[in-house]
Amino acid sequence: MIALVLVLPVCLGVCSLIAKNRLVNRIALIGTAMVYVAVPFAQGMNIVWTVQPSWLTTYFQFDTIGLYFFCIMTVVFCSAAVYSLFYFKIHALSAKQEALYVLEILLFVVSMSGVILSTHLALLWVFVEASTLTSAMLIYFEKKKSSLEAAWKYVFICSIGIALAFVGIIVLSIGSRHIDSFFFRDLYARATEINPFWLKVSFAFIFVGLGTKIGVAPIHAWLPDAHSEAPSPVSALLSGALLNSALLGLLRVQEIFIRARLDSFSNFLFLITGMLSLMVSAVFMLRLKNYKRMLAYSSIENMGILFIGIALGRYGLFAALLHTLAHSLSKASLFLTSGNILYFYKTKKIDEVNGLLKTDPRTGWLWIVSMLAIVGFPPFPIFISKFLIIKAFWLNGMSWLAIPFFLFVVVVMYGMGSTVFKMAFGDSPRTTAVHSKLPASAFVPQLVLLIILCLIALHMPRQVMDVLHGATIFFQ
Amino acid sequence: MTDILIILLGTSMLYVFAVSRIEAYVKTLAFQGFLLFLLVIIDIQEIDWLNIAFLSLETLVIKTMVIPYFLFTVIRKNEIAREVEPYITQFYSLIIASAIFIFGFVAAFWAATTNAGIKPLYFGVSIMLIVSSLFLIVNRKTIITHILCYMMLENGIFLLSLSVANELPLLVNLGVLLDLFVGVYLFVIFFNKIQEMYDGSRIDELTDLKDE
């Protein structure tokens, strides 16, 4: 199973690079997506692969929380893979360029799966850095001056951040000399034996390192640039899957703190950065001129909300995990739709986009409904998760903090809402009006994502609930 | 003997603060790699031969030869001679460098008093290497210097990992090395592209993307 997830996509990617054939490219991309969909089902049915090397299962495993994050990544990846077919078409990519894109995106997905499945802290670090390197190539895929700038800032800032996370891992090894292992199971089992001082120092480093990757304020500098300059399906993956995988790394480290009964220290850091991220995104949301950057700032906001949820301990964790799922799906839908807008208007400037509903009603409605999903209108699950977080403030006796939280969330809601409505309504400029019809790959992925979101909020299927519940019981 | 090597490592960092020729940076980087190699073979006796072989390969081949050679060719090809004016002048940089150096020694003394089982001098100098490379990255304008200082940061982290005796599994070590290598390779690709597109390689030219 694990070999399928980690090795097969690499093989398929290399095949497509060698073959340089459009059909092979599509088979590699969609085939990997289908295998990824099949894996959680096989896991749910307890199908065990008999032939796999033991070292592979020592270092990589599906645990409950890993399975949950893997499912989210798979849904986002599938939608991005299908949308990529539309991306290939509108950019008239040659078979060779397509093959390169497919290889890069498959390597990127494999590195994220590596982060999710690692059972060893340092190996998790290796894959986090690998995911930075593979995604940097994708950000620069369109080979424009601006995307080069974005890719450079991204790869350099994140590499420095992740190098600091490695310092954190070494510092942790000072505090856990007698444990002499970086396997999470050993660290969890003997968490109380780790020297609290070194554990706290190491957390500070790991927090800064992975926090850079997650894109929380004040270490978010790369995020708006990278998300706005990457091709739309890649932006969807960056926001919907990459940030989550780094977050999972941090959650695994947080569990050491919970077991060592030092979580009041880590929760404080989560709360401060979460609130700061909310504030930064609220401030910037009102003055943005680029709609893809707007989505990027919304990612910073949602990562802030997740951090706050984690900080609120057991009351907030369920909300945070539900929010992870809801944010990933809604944001993927928004980024993919922004690809359609870019196709119609050839600009990312908010001022130059008007009358989206008249230009293309399907894109217009997808844009509006996805916005409603991300800001948390009922019946979308973000409404539930935000509501639960406000409740968790109450239960933790920090009800006064719910006021700034609510205020920032409302400001972001206003900022995004006014921008999206401004773009959707009004008269469509003549230059953009006549276009060929959109193929299904340009709107079906978003539609499916939004339907899944509605289903989760209105009537969550038992299987999804089981996986979500499994993720919450990961924490003691 | 190891103490002398470590002091040399620290001094090499001070030297970087004082020079402005980029080639001197690369030579220092190679020198640091060689010092780390000597440290690995002199100081560590107890780990198994596979790990020793791997560590010496990493320090001698990758850190001392391959990466510096790679960067040298890039610098020659692009004809970059020296660092353009840093944000803070050389004189003040040296004062700050000395302060970081002192901080490193304080950290070493402090580490000697705790019972954590770290080698004090290794610990202090590695902290000094890490902090001063971060400072240099912030203070320098050319992108190639950023790449060089990133490598020095990695050297500092390597030294820090030597200060603690815990071993990582070989698979993980390989992964770390691969990441580092691919990272530098990618940096250089981007650096070359920036040279082509921006007709220069100063970080303050990369200002197209902003929020207004």
PDB file of N, CA and C in Angstrom, chain A residues 102-183:
ATOM      1  N   VAL A 102       3.658  16.996 -15.251  1.00  0.00           N
ATOM      2  CA  VAL A 102       3.143  15.800 -14.580  1.00  0.00           C
ATOM      3  C   VAL A 102       4.189  15.243 -13.617  1.00  0.00           C
ATOM      4  N   LEU A 103       5.451  15.165 -14.076  1.00  0.00           N
ATOM      5  CA  LEU A 103       6.504  14.636 -13.208  1.00  0.00           C
ATOM      6  C   LEU A 103       6.633  15.502 -11.952  1.00  0.00           C
ATOM      7  N   GLU A 104       6.666  16.831 -12.144  1.00  0.00           N
ATOM      8  CA  GLU A 104       6.857  17.717 -10.990  1.00  0.00           C
ATOM      9  C   GLU A 104       5.691  17.597 -10.014  1.00  0.00           C
ATOM     10  N   ILE A 105       4.475  17.543 -10.561  1.00  0.00           N
ATOM     11  CA  ILE A 105       3.317  17.514  -9.659  1.00  0.00           C
ATOM     12  C   ILE A 105       3.266  16.169  -8.925  1.00  0.00           C
ATOM     13  N   LEU A 106       3.660  15.075  -9.602  1.00  0.00           N
ATOM     14  CA  LEU A 106       3.639  13.773  -8.931  1.00  0.00           C
ATOM     15  C   LEU A 106       4.712  13.718  -7.841  1.00  0.00           C
ATOM     16  N   LEU A 107       5.900  14.277  -8.131  1.00  0.00           N
ATOM     17  CA  LEU A 107       6.947  14.307  -7.096  1.00  0.00           C
ATOM     18  C   LEU A 107       6.479  15.125  -5.895  1.00  0.00           C
ATOM     19  N   PHE A 108       5.788  16.221  -6.200  1.00  0.00           N
ATOM     20  CA  PHE A 108       5.273  17.093  -5.141  1.00  0.00           C
ATOM     21  C   PHE A 108       4.281  16.328  -4.255  1.00  0.00           C
ATOM     22  N   VAL A 109       3.374  15.602  -4.909  1.00  0.00           N
ATOM     23  CA  VAL A 109       2.367  14.855  -4.146  1.00  0.00           C
ATOM     24  C   VAL A 109       3.029  13.739  -3.338  1.00  0.00           C
ATOM     25  N   VAL A 110       4.035  13.074  -3.933  1.00  0.00           N
ATOM     26  CA  VAL A 110       4.729  12.017  -3.193  1.00  0.00           C
ATOM     27  C   VAL A 110       5.427  12.597  -1.960  1.00  0.00           C
ATOM     28  N   SER A 111       6.063  13.785  -2.130  1.00  0.00           N
ATOM     29  CA  SER A 111       6.769  14.339  -0.972  1.00  0.00           C
ATOM     30  C   SER A 111       5.771  14.720   0.126  1.00  0.00           C
ATOM     31  N   MET A 112       4.579  15.208  -0.272  1.00  0.00           N
ATOM     32  CA  MET A 112       3.580  15.517   0.764  1.00  0.00           C
ATOM     33  C   MET A 112       3.090  14.241   1.439  1.00  0.00           C
ATOM     34  N   SER A 113       2.911  13.166   0.639  1.00  0.00           N
ATOM     35  CA  SER A 113       2.496  11.896   1.254  1.00  0.00           C
ATOM     36  C   SER A 113       3.567  11.424   2.230  1.00  0.00           C
ATOM     37  N   GLY A 114       4.842  11.636   1.857  1.00  0.00           N
ATOM     38  CA  GLY A 114       5.935  11.257   2.746  1.00  0.00           C
ATOM     39  C   GLY A 114       5.829  11.975   4.080  1.00  0.00           C
ATOM     40  N   VAL A 115       5.502  13.269   4.030  1.00  0.00           N
ATOM     41  CA  VAL A 115       5.347  14.034   5.283  1.00  0.00           C
ATOM     42  C   VAL A 115       4.227  13.424   6.112  1.00  0.00           C
ATOM     43  N   ILE A 116       3.122  13.084   5.439  1.00  0.00           N
ATOM     44  CA  ILE A 116       1.944  12.606   6.166  1.00  0.00           C
ATOM     45  C   ILE A 116       2.188  11.231   6.780  1.00  0.00           C
ATOM     46  N   LEU A 117       2.931  10.377   6.062  1.00  0.00           N
ATOM     47  CA  LEU A 117       3.062   8.987   6.513  1.00  0.00           C
ATOM     48  C   LEU A 117       4.292   8.733   7.387  1.00  0.00           C
ATOM     49  N   SER A 118       5.247   9.684   7.463  1.00  0.00           N
ATOM     50  CA  SER A 118       6.489   9.422   8.206  1.00  0.00           C
ATOM     51  C   SER A 118       6.219   9.086   9.659  1.00  0.00           C
ATOM     52  N   THR A 119       6.956   8.084  10.162  1.00  0.00           N
ATOM     53  CA  THR A 119       6.838   7.758  11.581  1.00  0.00           C
ATOM     54  C   THR A 119       8.057   8.260  12.347  1.00  0.00           C
ATOM     55  N   HIS A 120       8.936   8.978  11.636  1.00  0.00           N
ATOM     56  CA  HIS A 120      10.207   9.386  12.225  1.00  0.00           C
ATOM     57  C   HIS A 120      10.343  10.890  12.048  1.00  0.00           C
ATOM     58  N   LEU A 121      10.667  11.588  13.124  1.00  0.00           N
ATOM     59  CA  LEU A 121      10.666  13.057  13.086  1.00  0.00           C
ATOM     60  C   LEU A 121      11.635  13.608  12.037  1.00  0.00           C
ATOM     61  N   ALA A 122      12.858  13.060  11.974  1.00  0.00           N
ATOM     62  CA  ALA A 122      13.842  13.600  11.029  1.00  0.00           C
ATOM     63  C   ALA A 122      13.460  13.259   9.591  1.00  0.00           C
ATOM     64  N   LEU A 123      12.822  12.108   9.406  1.00  0.00           N
ATOM     65  CA  LEU A 123      12.379  11.737   8.058  1.00  0.00           C
ATOM     66  C   LEU A 123      11.258  12.686   7.611  1.00  0.00           C
ATOM     67  N   LEU A 124      10.402  13.042   8.553  1.00  0.00           N
ATOM     68  CA  LEU A 124       9.355  14.024   8.261  1.00  0.00           C
ATOM     69  C   LEU A 124       9.988  15.320   7.778  1.00  0.00           C
ATOM     70  N   TRP A 125      11.079  15.712   8.444  1.00  0.00           N
ATOM     71  CA  TRP A 125      11.803  16.926   8.038  1.00  0.00           C
ATOM     72  C   TRP A 125      12.294  16.788   6.593  1.00  0.00           C
ATOM     73  N   VAL A 126      12.880  15.622   6.287  1.00  0.00           N
ATOM     74  CA  VAL A 126      13.409  15.388   4.933  1.00  0.00           C
ATOM     75  C   VAL A 126      12.306  15.622   3.894  1.00  0.00           C
ATOM     76  N   PHE A 127      11.104  15.096   4.176  1.00  0.00           N
ATOM     77  CA  PHE A 127      10.031  15.229   3.198  1.00  0.00           C
ATOM     78  C   PHE A 127       9.459  16.646   3.153  1.00  0.00           C
ATOM     79  N   VAL A 128       9.466  17.340   4.287  1.00  0.00           N
ATOM     80  CA  VAL A 128       8.995  18.737   4.258  1.00  0.00           C
ATOM     81  C   VAL A 128       9.900  19.556   3.344  1.00  0.00           C
ATOM     82  N   GLU A 129      11.223  19.355   3.499  1.00  0.00           N
ATOM     83  CA  GLU A 129      12.159  20.084   2.633  1.00  0.00           C
ATOM     84  C   GLU A 129      11.984  19.644   1.173  1.00  0.00           C
ATOM     85  N   ALA A 130      11.782  18.340   0.958  1.00  0.00           N
ATOM     86  CA  ALA A 130      11.579  17.849  -0.411  1.00  0.00           C
ATOM     87  C   ALA A 130      10.333  18.477  -1.025  1.00  0.00           C
ATOM     88  N   SER A 131       9.290  18.642  -0.221  1.00  0.00           N
ATOM     89  CA  SER A 131       8.064  19.238  -0.774  1.00  0.00           C
ATOM     90  C   SER A 131       8.310  20.693  -1.165  1.00  0.00           C
ATOM     91  N   THR A 132       9.199  21.380  -0.425  1.00  0.00           N
ATOM     92  CA  THR A 132       9.539  22.757  -0.812  1.00  0.00           C
ATOM     93  C   THR A 132      10.229  22.767  -2.170  1.00  0.00           C
ATOM     94  N   LEU A 133      11.198  21.870  -2.330  1.00  0.00           N
ATOM     95  CA  LEU A 133      11.992  21.884  -3.554  1.00  0.00           C
ATOM     96  C   LEU A 133      11.146  21.509  -4.762  1.00  0.00           C
ATOM     97  N   THR A 134      10.295  20.477  -4.595  1.00  0.00           N
ATOM     98  CA  THR A 134       9.502  20.046  -5.751  1.00  0.00           C
ATOM     99  C   THR A 134       8.466  21.108  -6.119  1.00  0.00           C
ATOM    100  N   SER A 135       7.868  21.751  -5.102  1.00  0.00           N
ATOM    101  CA  SER A 135       6.831  22.736  -5.448  1.00  0.00           C
ATOM    102  C   SER A 135       7.441  24.020  -6.011  1.00  0.00           C
ATOM    103  N   ALA A 136       8.710  24.314  -5.647  1.00  0.00           N
ATOM    104  CA  ALA A 136       9.334  25.534  -6.186  1.00  0.00           C
ATOM    105  C   ALA A 136       9.407  25.470  -7.708  1.00  0.00           C
ATOM    106  N   MET A 137       9.713  24.281  -8.231  1.00  0.00           N
ATOM    107  CA  MET A 137       9.775  24.138  -9.689  1.00  0.00           C
ATOM    108  C   MET A 137       8.405  24.388 -10.313  1.00  0.00           C
ATOM    109  N   LEU A 138       7.354  23.948  -9.610  1.00  0.00           N
ATOM    110  CA  LEU A 138       6.002  24.147 -10.147  1.00  0.00           C
ATOM    111  C   LEU A 138       5.599  25.613 -10.134  1.00  0.00           C
ATOM    112  N   ILE A 139       6.032  26.337  -9.091  1.00  0.00           N
ATOM    113  CA  ILE A 139       5.681  27.762  -9.021  1.00  0.00           C
ATOM    114  C   ILE A 139       6.314  28.505 -10.199  1.00  0.00           C
ATOM    115  N   TYR A 140       7.504  28.054 -10.591  1.00  0.00           N
ATOM    116  CA  TYR A 140       8.206  28.702 -11.704  1.00  0.00           C
ATOM    117  C   TYR A 140       7.804  28.083 -13.040  1.00  0.00           C
ATOM    118  N   PHE A 141       6.761  27.286 -13.060  1.00  0.00           N
ATOM    119  CA  PHE A 141       6.454  26.541 -14.277  1.00  0.00           C
ATOM    120  C   PHE A 141       6.162  27.448 -15.478  1.00  0.00           C
ATOM    121  N   GLU A 142       5.515  28.588 -15.245  1.00  0.00           N
ATOM    122  CA  GLU A 142       5.152  29.445 -16.393  1.00  0.00           C
ATOM    123  C   GLU A 142       6.314  30.305 -16.873  1.00  0.00           C
ATOM    124  N   LYS A 143       7.440  30.230 -16.180  1.00  0.00           N
ATOM    125  CA  LYS A 143       8.697  30.873 -16.607  1.00  0.00           C
ATOM    126  C   LYS A 143       8.553  32.369 -16.854  1.00  0.00           C
ATOM    127  N   LYS A 144       7.763  33.036 -16.019  1.00  0.00           N
ATOM    128  CA  LYS A 144       7.647  34.487 -16.121  1.00  0.00           C
ATOM    129  C   LYS A 144       8.591  35.114 -15.104  1.00  0.00           C
ATOM    130  N   LYS A 145       8.845  36.416 -15.318  1.00  0.00           N
ATOM    131  CA  LYS A 145       9.732  37.126 -14.405  1.00  0.00           C
ATOM    132  C   LYS A 145       9.166  37.116 -12.977  1.00  0.00           C
ATOM    133  N   SER A 146       7.847  37.377 -12.893  1.00  0.00           N
ATOM    134  CA  SER A 146       7.240  37.455 -11.565  1.00  0.00           C
ATOM    135  C   SER A 146       7.217  36.087 -10.887  1.00  0.00           C
ATOM    136  N   SER A 147       7.001  35.007 -11.690  1.00  0.00           N
ATOM    137  CA  SER A 147       6.954  33.698 -11.039  1.00  0.00           C
ATOM    138  C   SER A 147       8.354  33.281 -10.577  1.00  0.00           C
ATOM    139  N   LEU A 148       9.379  33.770 -11.280  1.00  0.00           N
ATOM    140  CA  LEU A 148      10.746  33.487 -10.844  1.00  0.00           C
ATOM    141  C   LEU A 148      11.007  34.140  -9.485  1.00  0.00           C
ATOM    142  N   GLU A 149      10.566  35.390  -9.367  1.00  0.00           N
ATOM    143  CA  GLU A 149      10.745  36.093  -8.090  1.00  0.00           C
ATOM    144  C   GLU A 149      10.025  35.344  -6.964  1.00  0.00           C
ATOM    145  N   ALA A 150       8.784  34.932  -7.260  1.00  0.00           N
ATOM    146  CA  ALA A 150       7.997  34.225  -6.238  1.00  0.00           C
ATOM    147  C   ALA A 150       8.674  32.916  -5.856  1.00  0.00           C
ATOM    148  N   ALA A 151       9.145  32.170  -6.884  1.00  0.00           N
ATOM    149  CA  ALA A 151       9.751  30.864  -6.605  1.00  0.00           C
ATOM    150  C   ALA A 151      11.030  31.032  -5.795  1.00  0.00           C
ATOM    151  N   TRP A 152      11.833  32.048  -6.133  1.00  0.00           N
ATOM    152  CA  TRP A 152      13.076  32.269  -5.399  1.00  0.00           C
ATOM    153  C   TRP A 152      12.790  32.590  -3.931  1.00  0.00           C
ATOM    154  N   LYS A 153      11.861  33.533  -3.719  1.00  0.00           N
ATOM    155  CA  LYS A 153      11.551  33.901  -2.327  1.00  0.00           C
ATOM    156  C   LYS A 153      11.042  32.690  -1.561  1.00  0.00           C
ATOM    157  N   TYR A 154      10.169  31.932  -2.232  1.00  0.00           N
ATOM    158  CA  TYR A 154       9.576  30.764  -1.589  1.00  0.00           C
ATOM    159  C   TYR A 154      10.651  29.769  -1.185  1.00  0.00           C
ATOM    160  N   VAL A 155      11.487  29.384  -2.155  1.00  0.00           N
ATOM    161  CA  VAL A 155      12.426  28.300  -1.868  1.00  0.00           C
ATOM    162  C   VAL A 155      13.477  28.748  -0.859  1.00  0.00           C
ATOM    163  N   PHE A 156      13.865  30.014  -0.921  1.00  0.00           N
ATOM    164  CA  PHE A 156      14.917  30.460  -0.004  1.00  0.00           C
ATOM    165  C   PHE A 156      14.383  30.648   1.422  1.00  0.00           C
ATOM    166  N   ILE A 157      13.255  31.354   1.528  1.00  0.00           N
ATOM    167  CA  ILE A 157      12.706  31.589   2.872  1.00  0.00           C
ATOM    168  C   ILE A 157      12.348  30.264   3.534  1.00  0.00           C
ATOM    169  N   CYS A 158      11.690  29.381   2.786  1.00  0.00           N
ATOM    170  CA  CYS A 158      11.290  28.108   3.385  1.00  0.00           C
ATOM    171  C   CYS A 158      12.496  27.247   3.722  1.00  0.00           C
ATOM    172  N   SER A 159      13.537  27.262   2.872  1.00  0.00           N
ATOM    173  CA  SER A 159      14.707  26.438   3.191  1.00  0.00           C
ATOM    174  C   SER A 159      15.375  26.912   4.475  1.00  0.00           C
ATOM    175  N   ILE A 160      15.461  28.233   4.652  1.00  0.00           N
ATOM    176  CA  ILE A 160      16.046  28.746   5.896  1.00  0.00           C
ATOM    177  C   ILE A 160      15.178  28.318   7.077  1.00  0.00           C
ATOM    178  N   GLY A 161      13.858  28.483   6.913  1.00  0.00           N
ATOM    179  CA  GLY A 161      12.937  28.104   7.994  1.00  0.00           C
ATOM    180  C   GLY A 161      13.097  26.643   8.350  1.00  0.00           C
ATOM    181  N   ILE A 162      13.147  25.806   7.314  1.00  0.00           N
ATOM    182  CA  ILE A 162      13.209  24.373   7.568  1.00  0.00           C
ATOM    183  C   ILE A 162      14.574  23.989   8.147  1.00  0.00           C
ATOM    184  N   ALA A 163      15.627  24.738   7.760  1.00  0.00           N
ATOM    185  CA  ALA A 163      16.936  24.485   8.378  1.00  0.00           C
ATOM    186  C   ALA A 163      16.840  24.742   9.883  1.00  0.00           C
ATOM    187  N   LEU A 164      16.096  25.796  10.266  1.00  0.00           N
ATOM    188  CA  LEU A 164      15.937  26.072  11.701  1.00  0.00           C
ATOM    189  C   LEU A 164      15.155  24.952  12.384  1.00  0.00           C
ATOM    190  N   ALA A 165      14.185  24.384  11.648  1.00  0.00           N
ATOM    191  CA  ALA A 165      13.445  23.252  12.226  1.00  0.00           C
ATOM    192  C   ALA A 165      14.395  22.098  12.507  1.00  0.00           C
ATOM    193  N   PHE A 166      15.404  21.923  11.649  1.00  0.00           N
ATOM    194  CA  PHE A 166      16.383  20.852  11.873  1.00  0.00           C
ATOM    195  C   PHE A 166      17.198  21.131  13.137  1.00  0.00           C
ATOM    196  N   VAL A 167      17.521  22.411  13.353  1.00  0.00           N
ATOM    197  CA  VAL A 167      18.197  22.772  14.603  1.00  0.00           C
ATOM    198  C   VAL A 167      17.323  22.310  15.776  1.00  0.00           C
ATOM    199  N   GLY A 168      16.011  22.551  15.641  1.00  0.00           N
ATOM    200  CA  GLY A 168      15.074  22.123  16.687  1.00  0.00           C
ATOM    201  C   GLY A 168      15.148  20.630  16.929  1.00  0.00           C
ATOM    202  N   ILE A 169      15.258  19.860  15.849  1.00  0.00           N
ATOM    203  CA  ILE A 169      15.318  18.398  16.001  1.00  0.00           C
ATOM    204  C   ILE A 169      16.604  17.993  16.738  1.00  0.00           C
ATOM    205  N   ILE A 170      17.721  18.664  16.395  1.00  0.00           N
ATOM    206  CA  ILE A 170      18.983  18.334  17.084  1.00  0.00           C
ATOM    207  C   ILE A 170      18.876  18.700  18.570  1.00  0.00           C
ATOM    208  N   VAL A 171      18.275  19.881  18.827  1.00  0.00           N
ATOM    209  CA  VAL A 171      18.125  20.300  20.223  1.00  0.00           C
ATOM    210  C   VAL A 171      17.256  19.303  20.986  1.00  0.00           C
ATOM    211  N   LEU A 172      16.223  18.789  20.310  1.00  0.00           N
ATOM    212  CA  LEU A 172      15.374  17.790  20.961  1.00  0.00           C
ATOM    213  C   LEU A 172      16.199  16.559  21.331  1.00  0.00           C
ATOM    214  N   SER A 173      17.179  16.226  20.466  1.00  0.00           N
ATOM    215  CA  SER A 173      17.972  15.041  20.768  1.00  0.00           C
ATOM    216  C   SER A 173      18.865  15.268  21.979  1.00  0.00           C
ATOM    217  N   ILE A 174      19.174  16.551  22.295  1.00  0.00           N
ATOM    218  CA  ILE A 174      19.938  16.820  23.527  1.00  0.00           C
ATOM    219  C   ILE A 174      19.065  16.473  24.736  1.00  0.00           C
ATOM    220  N   GLY A 175      17.795  16.876  24.644  1.00  0.00           N
ATOM    221  CA  GLY A 175      16.898  16.651  25.775  1.00  0.00           C
ATOM    222  C   GLY A 175      16.435  15.210  25.902  1.00  0.00           C
ATOM    223  N   SER A 176      16.584  14.446  24.813  1.00  0.00           N
ATOM    224  CA  SER A 176      16.067  13.067  24.877  1.00  0.00           C
ATOM    225  C   SER A 176      17.185  12.077  24.602  1.00  0.00           C
ATOM    226  N   ARG A 177      18.365  12.326  25.174  1.00  0.00           N
ATOM    227  CA  ARG A 177      19.538  11.476  24.905  1.00  0.00           C
ATOM    228  C   ARG A 177      19.278  10.010  25.255  1.00  0.00           C
ATOM    229  N   HIS A 178      18.646   9.816  26.416  1.00  0.00           N
ATOM    230  CA  HIS A 178      18.464   8.436  26.864  1.00  0.00           C
ATOM    231  C   HIS A 178      17.426   7.699  26.013  1.00  0.00           C
ATOM    232  N   ILE A 179      16.570   8.444  25.294  1.00  0.00           N
ATOM    233  CA  ILE A 179      15.581   7.763  24.446  1.00  0.00           C
ATOM    234  C   ILE A 179      16.258   7.297  23.156  1.00  0.00           C
ATOM    235  N   ASP A 180      17.152   8.154  22.651  1.00  0.00           N
ATOM    236  CA  ASP A 180      17.986   7.798  21.504  1.00  0.00           C
ATOM    237  C   ASP A 180      17.175   7.291  20.306  1.00  0.00           C
ATOM    238  N   SER A 181      16.053   7.939  20.066  1.00  0.00           N
ATOM    239  CA  SER A 181      15.252   7.550  18.903  1.00  0.00           C
ATOM    240  C   SER A 181      14.371   8.729  18.528  1.00  0.00           C
ATOM    241  N   PHE A 182      14.175   8.898  17.224  1.00  0.00           N
ATOM    242  CA  PHE A 182      13.281   9.968  16.780  1.00  0.00           C
ATOM    243  C   PHE A 182      11.968   9.414  16.255  1.00  0.00           C
ATOM    244  N   PHE A 183      11.736   8.123  16.485  1.00  0.00           N
ATOM    245  CA  PHE A 183      10.437   7.588  16.081  1.00  0.00           C
ATOM    246  C   PHE A 183       9.371   8.188  16.991  1.00  0.00           C
TER     247      PHE A 183
END
